[in-house]
């Protein structure tokens, strides 16, 4: 317990509380002051809790604190039966209750701040199922759930960005690199435009390429619309399944019920509710009122000293002796009727206590049932989020298990085939290694023979010459055929695009009609597959041509980029050399004005100014820290003094209004009231 109090005091003396407590002063705090300390800690976690508890009713304070502790998932020590004592201790500011709460809160302040912030947006409002039958309410609830999910994803992205470690310097470097790449791409596009302008019919080719790009964008748009319609259909199916499950559960509940059982259940609920309203709750309310009256009476009385306490103890002892004497007199009488009545009274009190205990157990069971139903709904929603399907039950689960078994057998067969392939791959790899070793041995023997004959390196040179000549012939042929192939390919593409347009025109008309009806036919899928296959073939041909052309142009572009890079480096070195010579001249010269223009002198001057400014600011900060506590104390005293004077002013004005209502005058033995 002492370690716990020490930890609490140490944390309360730190930022942002700064209470300046020690173990003695903290342990001697009044219950109201201890509750205020607990409220200050809760206010640091959730800013909505900033309240002066002297201006708030104790029931409201306890309710507010209990709700926030429930959100923060605080579990009081002990079992569920100790919850009433925990609530009562929280209301009266009991130290055995407040200390563990403070210790738990101060241990994980940052985590609880985050939990309190998320609770404002993620605590779901439970809407009764009968209200969800209305379409507007169901749609609004769906929008609410979607917004909650969107908040979850955005919060996760924000946390990932915070922990990703991006810095502004890296982002600036990326931006500068992107700008350089942008400039290079602009120059490259300009060069390509100049080259294309020399080609015949380049406008027509550009027009055809633009049309092809438009058709591809249109294809992507149609695919996106198809995906959206699939998503809408999926959500509609999910909603239908949810409604069918609700209908099935309602039918199942109504199947086993008869009018007599329903009436009996309703009568039991009415009896229980009437007992709670007429007997249990009034007793609890009366006890609370008595306790409140007693506490108010204790608060209103002045502070007692040691002599007053001794006097009260003596009175209590006297009253106890009188009570004992009365009990002895009653026992001396020994009236049988009173004995029977006391027996009945004891039995009635035992029955009433049992009834209250059972009522509390029933209430706790109902709360537990509601919590379990809420957990079941949360688990089902989580499984739906993870998998996108409903939880399987009964025959569906059996079918799912049989399907998994068949898939497991197929998986085992495929795994065996993969193992065979791996073994065969190992054999082939070993064969390849052996062949490589044989080739190396033969090459080594050939080199030794060439060295003996005095023609070392002949075979390697011959292979290189053959390879270079073959590459040169291939490049020459490709250069000659490139333009012709491109023109022929453009003609083919133009004819294919016109043919596909004419072929797709009736399909697009039908697709528009079907889009209005939110349906897709089999004919559209067939045409779409034909179009995809044709587009894939054209795309593969075009990519091959682009790769060939790109390979021919890369050599020229590499040399050009190297040339520009070397020129830029030469210019940068010249500028740096010029700046270095100017700096040396200014630093070596005897003229003070020239010397002041030197960058070294300017930087040293700026460093000295910043050091002086930092020194002044540190001194100012030290003075502010030293005077902060007394200034805050003085401000608080002035604020209290202002409140006291305002209270005196109000009392004075109230007294004047009361005395100005009328005046009593005595004349000749008579009292007269003058208004």
XYZ file of C-alpha atoms in Angstrom:
675
model
C 0.000 0.000 0.000
C 2.861 2.408 0.821
C 4.493 1.725 -2.571
C 1.181 2.442 -4.249
C 0.764 5.783 -2.437
C 4.377 6.717 -3.196
C 3.853 6.009 -6.915
C 0.654 8.115 -6.920
C 2.334 11.046 -5.144
C 5.357 10.957 -7.482
C 3.157 11.056 -10.574
C 0.889 13.781 -9.193
C 3.904 15.991 -8.509
C 5.042 15.694 -12.144
C 3.651 17.381 -15.232
C 0.843 18.126 -15.984
C -0.588 17.911 -12.430
C 2.147 19.550 -10.278
C 0.263 19.076 -6.998
C 3.317 19.415 -4.688
C 2.136 16.632 -2.351
C 4.114 14.499 0.027
C 3.041 11.218 1.604
C 1.636 12.880 4.741
C -0.334 15.650 3.025
C -1.729 13.255 0.427
C -2.799 10.719 3.047
C -4.486 13.466 5.094
C -6.701 14.665 2.220
C -10.444 14.863 2.853
C -12.778 12.608 0.812
C -14.014 15.580 -1.231
C -10.437 16.649 -2.007
C -9.499 13.074 -2.907
C -12.449 12.898 -5.308
C -11.314 16.199 -6.844
C -7.821 14.729 -7.398
C -9.378 11.680 -9.078
C -11.513 13.989 -11.221
C -8.398 15.990 -12.240
C -6.672 12.784 -13.387
C -9.775 11.758 -15.350
C -9.916 15.260 -16.871
C -6.332 14.846 -18.078
C -7.404 11.646 -19.847
C -10.730 13.023 -21.149
C -11.068 16.866 -21.300
C -14.860 16.558 -20.974
C -14.411 15.617 -17.298
C -13.146 19.090 -16.270
C -15.688 19.759 -13.489
C -15.573 21.189 -9.984
C -17.239 18.441 -7.944
C -18.345 20.957 -5.321
C -20.785 22.307 -7.911
C -22.054 18.848 -8.873
C -24.362 16.404 -7.146
C -22.642 13.286 -5.695
C -24.888 10.958 -7.742
C -23.963 12.718 -10.961
C -20.263 12.624 -10.054
C -20.369 8.885 -9.308
C -22.363 8.151 -12.477
C -19.978 10.180 -14.639
C -16.865 8.576 -13.160
C -18.297 5.053 -13.335
C -19.251 5.501 -17.001
C -15.765 6.757 -17.906
C -14.074 3.956 -15.927
C -16.301 1.463 -17.748
C -15.217 2.934 -21.090
C -11.575 2.716 -19.998
C -12.188 -0.971 -19.040
C -11.236 -0.636 -15.383
C -11.984 -3.778 -13.371
C -12.363 -3.233 -9.611
C -10.544 -5.729 -7.382
C -12.768 -8.511 -6.091
C -15.776 -10.277 -7.562
C -19.061 -8.971 -8.953
C -20.638 -8.861 -5.493
C -18.222 -6.103 -4.457
C -19.500 -3.700 -7.134
C -22.014 -2.114 -4.769
C -19.292 -1.451 -2.201
C -17.080 -0.043 -4.962
C -19.853 2.328 -6.092
C -20.552 3.402 -2.507
C -16.842 3.954 -1.839
C -16.550 6.039 -4.996
C -19.467 8.236 -3.877
C -18.098 8.890 -0.378
C -14.448 9.170 -1.498
C -13.151 6.104 0.341
C -9.361 5.752 0.245
C -9.293 1.930 -0.273
C -11.391 2.519 -3.406
C -9.791 5.715 -4.769
C -6.118 4.697 -4.348
C -6.240 1.614 -6.659
C -8.125 3.652 -9.279
C -5.510 6.434 -9.197
C -2.667 3.908 -9.342
C -4.246 2.181 -12.358
C -4.925 5.474 -14.186
C -1.470 6.965 -13.611
C 0.272 3.774 -14.780
C -1.208 3.946 -18.306
C -2.189 7.589 -18.907
C -1.159 7.768 -22.578
C -2.908 4.499 -23.446
C -6.090 5.622 -21.680
C -6.028 8.997 -23.470
C -6.059 7.187 -26.768
C -8.840 4.854 -25.570
C -10.972 7.771 -24.353
C -10.485 9.564 -27.677
C -11.503 6.481 -29.665
C -14.477 5.826 -27.384
C -16.068 9.109 -28.519
C -16.381 7.677 -32.045
C -16.425 3.885 -31.653
C -19.007 3.250 -28.914
C -21.851 1.844 -30.947
C -25.425 2.889 -30.250
C -27.624 -0.168 -29.855
C -30.797 0.225 -31.941
C -33.667 -2.181 -31.124
C -34.427 -4.694 -33.855
C -38.045 -3.532 -34.182
C -36.834 -0.053 -35.178
C -34.471 -1.518 -37.765
C -37.469 -2.808 -39.708
C -37.968 0.772 -40.934
C -35.948 1.396 -44.107
C -34.895 4.943 -43.189
C -33.708 3.849 -39.743
C -31.881 0.852 -41.230
C -30.201 3.024 -43.888
C -29.192 5.597 -41.279
C -27.788 2.835 -39.064
C -25.898 1.407 -42.057
C -24.417 4.845 -42.829
C -23.449 5.158 -39.153
C -21.677 1.778 -39.236
C -19.925 2.664 -42.521
C -18.695 5.943 -41.054
C -17.445 4.088 -37.991
C -15.530 1.638 -40.200
C -14.116 4.528 -42.235
C -12.935 6.165 -39.010
C -11.240 2.906 -37.983
C -9.339 2.676 -41.280
C -8.344 6.357 -41.200
C -7.146 6.054 -37.609
C -5.077 2.974 -38.492
C -3.530 4.805 -41.457
C -2.761 7.786 -39.238
C -1.058 5.554 -36.651
C 0.923 3.807 -39.374
C 2.063 7.156 -40.767
C 3.093 8.287 -37.285
C 5.141 5.136 -36.734
C 6.494 4.882 -40.302
C 9.335 7.313 -39.551
C 8.916 9.689 -42.497
C 10.842 12.926 -42.093
C 10.461 16.268 -43.843
C 14.013 16.070 -45.194
C 13.280 12.755 -46.923
C 10.030 14.119 -48.353
C 11.825 17.208 -49.656
C 14.502 15.045 -51.245
C 11.809 12.930 -52.878
C 10.049 16.039 -54.170
C 13.284 17.441 -55.620
C 14.056 14.075 -57.235
C 10.539 13.945 -58.699
C 10.935 17.462 -60.088
C 14.215 16.469 -61.724
C 12.569 13.395 -63.211
C 9.722 15.589 -64.427
C 12.159 17.922 -66.209
C 13.940 14.956 -67.768
C 10.618 13.493 -68.937
C 9.576 16.840 -70.447
C 12.873 17.053 -72.370
C 12.501 13.459 -73.467
C 8.943 14.084 -74.705
C 10.131 17.112 -76.666
C 12.898 15.067 -78.299
C 10.418 12.323 -79.158
C 8.043 14.895 -80.672
C 10.833 16.232 -82.853
C 11.675 12.724 -84.018
C 8.053 11.803 -84.695
C 7.489 14.952 -86.764
C 9.953 13.636 -89.370
C 7.875 10.449 -89.839
C 5.162 10.417 -92.512
C 1.506 10.421 -91.382
C 2.520 11.051 -87.770
C -0.699 12.982 -87.070
C -2.756 10.035 -88.188
C -0.715 7.670 -86.025
C -1.119 9.936 -83.019
C -4.868 10.105 -83.647
C -5.098 6.313 -83.806
C -3.053 5.975 -80.620
C -5.319 8.522 -78.897
C -8.404 6.577 -79.973
C -6.830 3.391 -78.628
C -6.162 5.073 -75.286
C -9.760 6.368 -75.135
C -11.090 2.873 -75.788
C -8.882 1.455 -73.039
C -10.111 4.071 -70.574
C -13.660 3.244 -71.591
C -12.938 -0.427 -71.024
C -11.581 0.331 -67.531
C -14.664 2.438 -66.784
C -16.962 -0.429 -67.836
C -14.966 -2.866 -65.696
C -15.220 -0.520 -62.736
C -18.987 -0.214 -63.209
C -19.249 -3.980 -63.380
C -17.315 -4.302 -60.116
C -19.540 -1.703 -58.440
C -22.654 -3.570 -59.535
C -21.145 -6.804 -58.171
C -20.484 -5.079 -54.847
C -24.052 -3.760 -54.720
C -25.352 -7.240 -55.448
C -23.115 -8.673 -52.699
C -24.364 -6.123 -50.149
C -27.972 -6.812 -51.171
C -27.410 -10.561 -50.704
C -25.871 -9.953 -47.275
C -28.806 -7.766 -46.257
C -31.233 -10.438 -47.489
C -29.384 -13.111 -45.470
C -29.464 -10.929 -42.360
C -33.208 -10.316 -42.738
C -33.809 -14.037 -43.373
C -31.876 -14.924 -40.226
C -33.933 -12.443 -38.211
C -37.126 -13.890 -39.687
C -35.930 -17.427 -38.933
C -35.116 -16.548 -35.325
C -38.498 -14.862 -34.851
C -40.287 -17.863 -36.328
C -38.261 -20.218 -34.156
C -39.166 -18.187 -31.079
C -42.840 -18.157 -32.067
C -42.972 -21.866 -33.011
C -42.474 -23.215 -29.501
C -44.609 -20.527 -27.856
C -48.279 -20.956 -27.032
C -50.649 -18.241 -25.833
C -50.579 -19.701 -22.334
C -46.755 -19.736 -22.187
C -46.575 -16.197 -23.547
C -49.119 -14.982 -20.997
C -47.246 -16.796 -18.231
C -43.948 -15.235 -19.295
C -45.533 -11.779 -19.444
C -47.097 -12.253 -16.004
C -43.709 -13.224 -14.556
C -42.070 -10.185 -16.099
C -44.860 -7.932 -14.813
C -44.532 -9.375 -11.308
C -40.795 -8.925 -11.324
C -41.003 -5.355 -12.633
C -43.778 -4.457 -10.175
C -41.691 -5.872 -7.317
C -38.684 -3.833 -8.444
C -40.754 -0.645 -8.782
C -42.939 -0.959 -5.680
C -40.581 -2.590 -3.157
C -36.913 -2.720 -4.095
C -36.345 0.655 -5.723
C -38.344 2.651 -3.092
C -36.323 1.011 -0.307
C -33.056 1.784 -2.019
C -34.217 5.339 -2.695
C -35.247 5.768 0.944
C -31.894 4.435 2.134
C -30.056 6.774 -0.214
C -32.123 9.723 1.006
C -31.400 8.842 4.633
C -27.715 8.482 3.867
C -27.728 11.783 2.009
C -29.567 13.523 4.861
C -27.087 12.106 7.334
C -24.108 13.215 5.203
C -25.579 16.699 4.735
C -26.112 16.911 8.475
C -22.512 15.852 9.066
C -21.236 18.393 6.547
C -23.316 21.226 7.998
C -22.033 20.629 11.540
C -18.856 22.436 12.611
C -15.554 20.629 12.985
C -15.269 18.596 16.193
C -12.352 18.566 18.567
C -11.046 15.845 20.850
C -13.282 16.908 23.749
C -16.394 16.758 21.545
C -15.490 13.239 20.453
C -15.043 12.119 24.052
C -18.433 13.587 24.950
C -20.102 11.756 22.045
C -18.464 8.487 23.065
C -19.738 8.863 26.614
C -23.290 9.527 25.311
C -23.090 6.462 23.082
C -22.020 4.321 26.020
C -24.910 5.617 28.132
C -27.425 4.893 25.377
C -25.990 1.398 24.929
C -26.385 0.678 28.648
C -30.007 1.884 28.528
C -30.680 -0.369 25.521
C -29.190 -3.355 27.343
C -31.351 -2.649 30.410
C -34.500 -2.469 28.265
C -33.568 -5.768 26.573
C -33.105 -7.443 29.985
C -36.503 -6.149 31.183
C -38.130 -7.474 28.023
C -36.515 -10.858 28.484
C -37.701 -10.942 32.139
C -41.277 -10.509 30.988
C -40.948 -13.445 28.554
C -44.330 -12.969 26.847
C -45.172 -15.979 24.594
C -47.181 -13.926 22.101
C -44.188 -11.651 21.485
C -41.998 -14.721 21.013
C -44.298 -16.107 18.321
C -44.454 -12.723 16.623
C -40.666 -12.410 16.682
C -40.414 -15.859 15.079
C -42.776 -14.815 12.304
C -40.931 -11.552 11.915
C -37.629 -13.392 11.561
C -39.138 -15.707 8.946
C -40.618 -12.725 7.067
C -37.298 -10.869 7.145
C -35.454 -13.995 5.917
C -37.955 -14.416 3.071
C -37.705 -10.737 2.130
C -33.891 -10.944 2.130
C -34.015 -14.065 -0.044
C -36.455 -12.314 -2.354
C -34.155 -9.313 -2.674
C -31.145 -11.573 -3.286
C -33.001 -13.513 -5.995
C -34.150 -10.245 -7.580
C -30.565 -9.013 -7.665
C -29.409 -12.354 -9.106
C -32.121 -12.138 -11.775
C -31.084 -8.571 -12.606
C -27.439 -9.599 -12.866
C -28.399 -12.590 -15.016
C -30.319 -10.282 -17.356
C -27.367 -7.932 -17.574
C -25.051 -10.873 -18.210
C -27.410 -12.180 -20.919
C -27.474 -8.754 -22.580
C -23.670 -8.569 -22.458
C -23.360 -12.052 -23.948
C -25.810 -11.180 -26.740
C -23.804 -8.013 -27.397
C -20.559 -10.029 -27.510
C -22.160 -12.552 -29.894
C -23.234 -9.719 -32.219
C -19.730 -8.211 -32.049
C -18.103 -11.580 -32.813
C -20.445 -12.183 -35.758
C -19.723 -8.721 -37.135
C -15.969 -9.347 -36.740
C -16.194 -12.679 -38.571
C -18.234 -10.945 -41.272
C -15.539 -8.294 -41.568
C -12.721 -10.848 -41.761
C -14.384 -13.264 -44.176
C -17.342 -11.331 -45.598
C -19.772 -14.225 -44.922
C -22.227 -15.178 -42.221
C -21.426 -17.725 -39.493
C -22.276 -21.233 -40.678
C -24.764 -23.292 -38.709
C -26.156 -26.833 -38.869
C -26.245 -28.417 -42.331
C -24.308 -25.556 -43.900
C -21.388 -26.217 -41.534
C -21.493 -29.967 -42.375
C -21.398 -29.184 -46.100
C -18.528 -26.800 -45.489
C -16.596 -29.528 -43.592
C -17.154 -32.077 -46.396
C -16.004 -29.485 -48.937
C -12.867 -28.862 -46.861
C -12.149 -32.610 -46.749
C -12.382 -32.907 -50.534
C -10.122 -29.887 -50.912
C -7.626 -31.402 -48.445
C -7.403 -34.601 -50.556
C -6.828 -32.512 -53.687
C -4.207 -30.504 -51.791
C -2.366 -33.680 -50.747
C -2.298 -34.902 -54.369
C -0.990 -31.558 -55.618
C 1.588 -31.511 -52.826
C 2.811 -34.974 -53.887
C 3.091 -33.815 -57.507
C 5.083 -30.766 -56.381
C 7.419 -33.027 -54.385
C 8.022 -35.147 -57.528
C 8.726 -32.005 -59.543
C 11.171 -30.834 -56.894
C 13.016 -34.170 -56.998
C 13.185 -34.028 -60.806
C 14.393 -30.431 -60.588
C 17.192 -31.515 -58.245
C 18.295 -34.207 -60.732
C 18.265 -31.739 -63.618
C 20.208 -29.218 -61.577
C 22.850 -31.833 -60.764
C 23.054 -32.797 -64.464
C 23.511 -29.131 -65.365
C 26.361 -28.797 -62.858
C 28.099 -31.892 -64.295
C 27.756 -30.574 -67.847
C 29.160 -27.204 -66.778
C 32.147 -28.934 -65.177
C 32.749 -30.936 -68.388
C 32.525 -27.760 -70.442
C 35.027 -26.016 -68.180
C 37.426 -28.962 -68.464
C 37.143 -28.954 -72.265
C 37.726 -25.191 -72.349
C 40.769 -25.598 -70.123
C 42.146 -28.335 -72.407
C 41.521 -26.145 -75.466
C 43.401 -23.243 -73.861
C 46.391 -25.465 -73.070
C 46.460 -26.720 -76.680
C 46.288 -23.106 -77.983
C 49.158 -22.100 -75.687
C 51.241 -24.997 -76.965
C 50.541 -24.031 -80.590
C 51.226 -20.317 -79.837
C 47.672 -19.083 -80.597
C 46.243 -18.542 -77.087
C 42.858 -16.784 -77.008
C 42.023 -17.774 -80.600
C 38.760 -19.578 -79.805
C 37.521 -16.822 -77.496
C 38.341 -14.140 -80.103
C 36.646 -16.176 -82.824
C 33.469 -16.554 -80.732
C 33.384 -12.860 -79.901
C 33.823 -11.889 -83.579
C 31.016 -14.208 -84.622
C 28.729 -12.922 -81.887
C 29.447 -9.253 -82.719
C 28.929 -9.812 -86.453
C 25.638 -11.610 -85.789
C 24.448 -8.815 -83.522
C 25.465 -6.187 -86.111
C 23.581 -7.959 -88.884
C 20.512 -8.313 -86.677
C 20.629 -4.642 -85.703
C 20.994 -3.577 -89.347
C 18.049 -5.727 -90.379
C 15.930 -4.443 -87.507
C 16.768 -0.815 -88.342
C 15.701 -1.394 -91.946
C 12.482 -3.108 -91.013
C 11.433 -0.916 -88.095
C 9.643 1.873 -89.968
C 7.967 -0.494 -92.435
C 6.810 -2.771 -89.647
C 5.506 0.178 -87.658
C 3.513 1.558 -90.601
C 2.082 -1.883 -91.356
C 1.266 -2.432 -87.696
C -0.458 0.972 -87.498
C -2.554 0.096 -90.532
C -3.454 -3.239 -88.968
C -4.293 -1.559 -85.689
C -6.461 1.037 -87.454
C -8.369 -1.637 -89.336
C -8.749 -3.753 -86.198
C -9.963 -0.765 -84.145
C -12.538 0.161 -86.823
C -13.674 -3.470 -87.024
C -13.929 -3.743 -83.241
C -15.840 -0.460 -83.077
C -18.364 -1.678 -85.626
C -18.571 -5.008 -83.826
C -18.931 -3.407 -80.384
C -21.554 -0.784 -81.367
C -24.627 -3.057 -81.005
C -23.152 -4.604 -77.868
C -22.684 -1.159 -76.291
C -26.322 -0.250 -77.089
C -27.519 -3.433 -75.438
C -25.197 -2.781 -72.502
C -26.723 0.665 -71.947
C -30.205 -0.809 -71.824
C -29.046 -3.527 -69.455
C -27.191 -1.013 -67.270
C -30.479 0.824 -66.667
C -31.975 -2.435 -65.458
C -28.877 -3.182 -63.300
C -28.322 -6.575 -65.035
C -25.627 -8.110 -67.263
C -26.426 -10.795 -69.840
C -24.359 -13.682 -71.079
C -23.957 -12.094 -74.511
C -22.217 -9.067 -72.950
C -19.789 -11.391 -71.131
C -19.004 -13.287 -74.339
C -18.390 -10.082 -76.293
C -16.327 -8.734 -73.430
C -14.166 -11.876 -73.402
C -13.702 -11.629 -77.186
C -12.744 -7.994 -76.834
C -10.336 -8.805 -73.989
C -8.613 -11.543 -75.977
C -8.299 -9.294 -79.055
C -7.039 -6.388 -76.967
C -4.549 -8.666 -75.211
C -3.194 -9.856 -78.599
C -2.880 -6.315 -79.894
C -1.303 -5.199 -76.657
C 1.283 -8.009 -76.791
C 2.188 -7.148 -80.408
C 2.440 -3.469 -79.588
C 4.582 -4.169 -76.516
C 6.952 -6.302 -78.619
C 7.328 -3.487 -81.148
C 7.871 -0.945 -78.405
C 10.548 -3.098 -76.812
C 12.371 -3.443 -80.118
C 12.226 0.309 -80.794
C 13.194 1.075 -77.211
C 16.255 -1.154 -77.439
C 17.450 0.741 -80.524
C 16.912 4.146 -78.949
C 18.410 3.409 -75.556
C 21.970 3.508 -76.878
C 21.560 7.014 -78.281
C 19.743 8.245 -75.175
C 22.431 6.851 -72.871
C 25.173 8.662 -74.758
C 23.163 11.898 -74.784
C 22.417 11.686 -71.070
C 26.079 10.969 -70.349
C 27.129 13.974 -72.411
C 24.673 16.289 -70.618
C 25.673 14.881 -67.235
C 29.377 15.510 -67.865
C 28.631 19.070 -69.034
C 26.545 19.770 -65.903
C 29.275 18.396 -63.656
C 31.896 20.589 -65.382
C 29.710 23.673 -64.924
C 29.078 22.854 -61.254
C 32.810 22.397 -60.634
C 33.557 25.702 -62.351
C 30.990 27.517 -60.212
C 32.343 25.927 -57.026
C 35.923 26.796 -58.005
C 34.898 30.398 -58.696
C 33.143 30.678 -55.341
C 36.174 29.194 -53.553
C 38.575 31.685 -55.211
C 36.287 34.621 -54.349
C 36.055 33.449 -50.755
C 39.851 33.116 -50.468
C 40.383 36.592 -51.941
C 37.867 38.151 -49.533
C 39.323 36.288 -46.520
C 42.984 37.103 -47.350
C 42.447 40.766 -48.373
C 43.448 43.523 -45.922
C 40.270 45.523 -46.595
C 37.859 45.094 -43.656
C 34.749 45.625 -45.815
C 35.829 42.888 -48.209
C 36.630 40.665 -45.259
C 33.133 41.213 -43.826
C 31.612 40.031 -47.107
C 33.251 36.642 -46.672
C 30.836 33.795 -45.954
C 32.945 32.570 -43.042
C 32.750 35.949 -41.296
C 28.991 36.148 -41.869
C 28.428 32.663 -40.430
C 30.596 33.338 -37.365
C 28.694 36.584 -36.756
C 25.320 34.802 -37.059
C 26.479 32.024 -34.689
C 27.583 34.562 -32.064
C 24.245 36.424 -32.334
C 22.246 33.202 -31.993
C 24.291 32.095 -28.974
C 23.667 35.435 -27.235
C 19.968 35.229 -28.049
C 19.793 31.650 -26.703
C 21.535 32.708 -23.506
C 19.042 35.553 -22.958
C 16.105 33.250 -23.639
C 17.416 30.624 -21.166
C 17.763 33.308 -18.489
C 14.234 34.515 -19.227
C 12.929 30.936 -19.086
C 14.633 30.385 -15.736
C 13.074 33.578 -14.320
C 9.630 32.558 -15.583
C 9.956 29.069 -14.031
C 10.994 30.502 -10.691
C 8.100 32.985 -10.591
C 5.454 30.672 -12.098
C 4.395 28.962 -8.843
C 4.041 32.128 -6.713
C 2.297 33.956 -9.540
C -0.238 31.142 -10.008
C -0.809 31.008 -6.246
C -1.331 34.778 -6.129
C -3.718 34.638 -9.095
C -5.717 31.879 -7.382
C -5.865 33.941 -4.174
C -7.107 36.972 -6.109
C -9.693 34.805 -7.838
C -10.926 33.425 -4.489
C -10.942 36.948 -3.045
C -13.000 38.158 -6.008
C -15.513 35.320 -5.505
C -15.724 36.134 -1.782
C -16.392 39.829 -2.458
C -18.970 38.940 -5.085
C -20.716 36.660 -2.583
C -20.704 39.448 0.025
C -22.114 41.849 -2.538
C -24.938 39.445 -3.400
C -25.737 38.939 0.288
C -25.780 42.693 0.874
C -28.084 43.319 -2.083
C -30.368 40.501 -0.966
C -30.538 41.966 2.536
C -31.380 45.407 1.134
C -34.208 44.021 -1.003
C -35.635 42.154 1.963
C -35.534 45.222 4.263
C -36.975 47.558 1.622
C -40.250 45.604 1.375
C -41.840 47.268 4.403
C -41.225 49.200 7.615
C -42.881 48.759 11.034
C -43.693 51.944 13.058
C -44.911 51.951 16.694
C -47.200 54.793 17.660
C -49.425 54.993 20.726
C -48.980 51.326 21.605
C -49.915 50.254 18.041
C -47.724 48.637 15.363
C -48.247 49.809 11.796
C -46.647 48.315 8.626
C -45.809 50.902 5.965
C -45.164 49.434 2.492
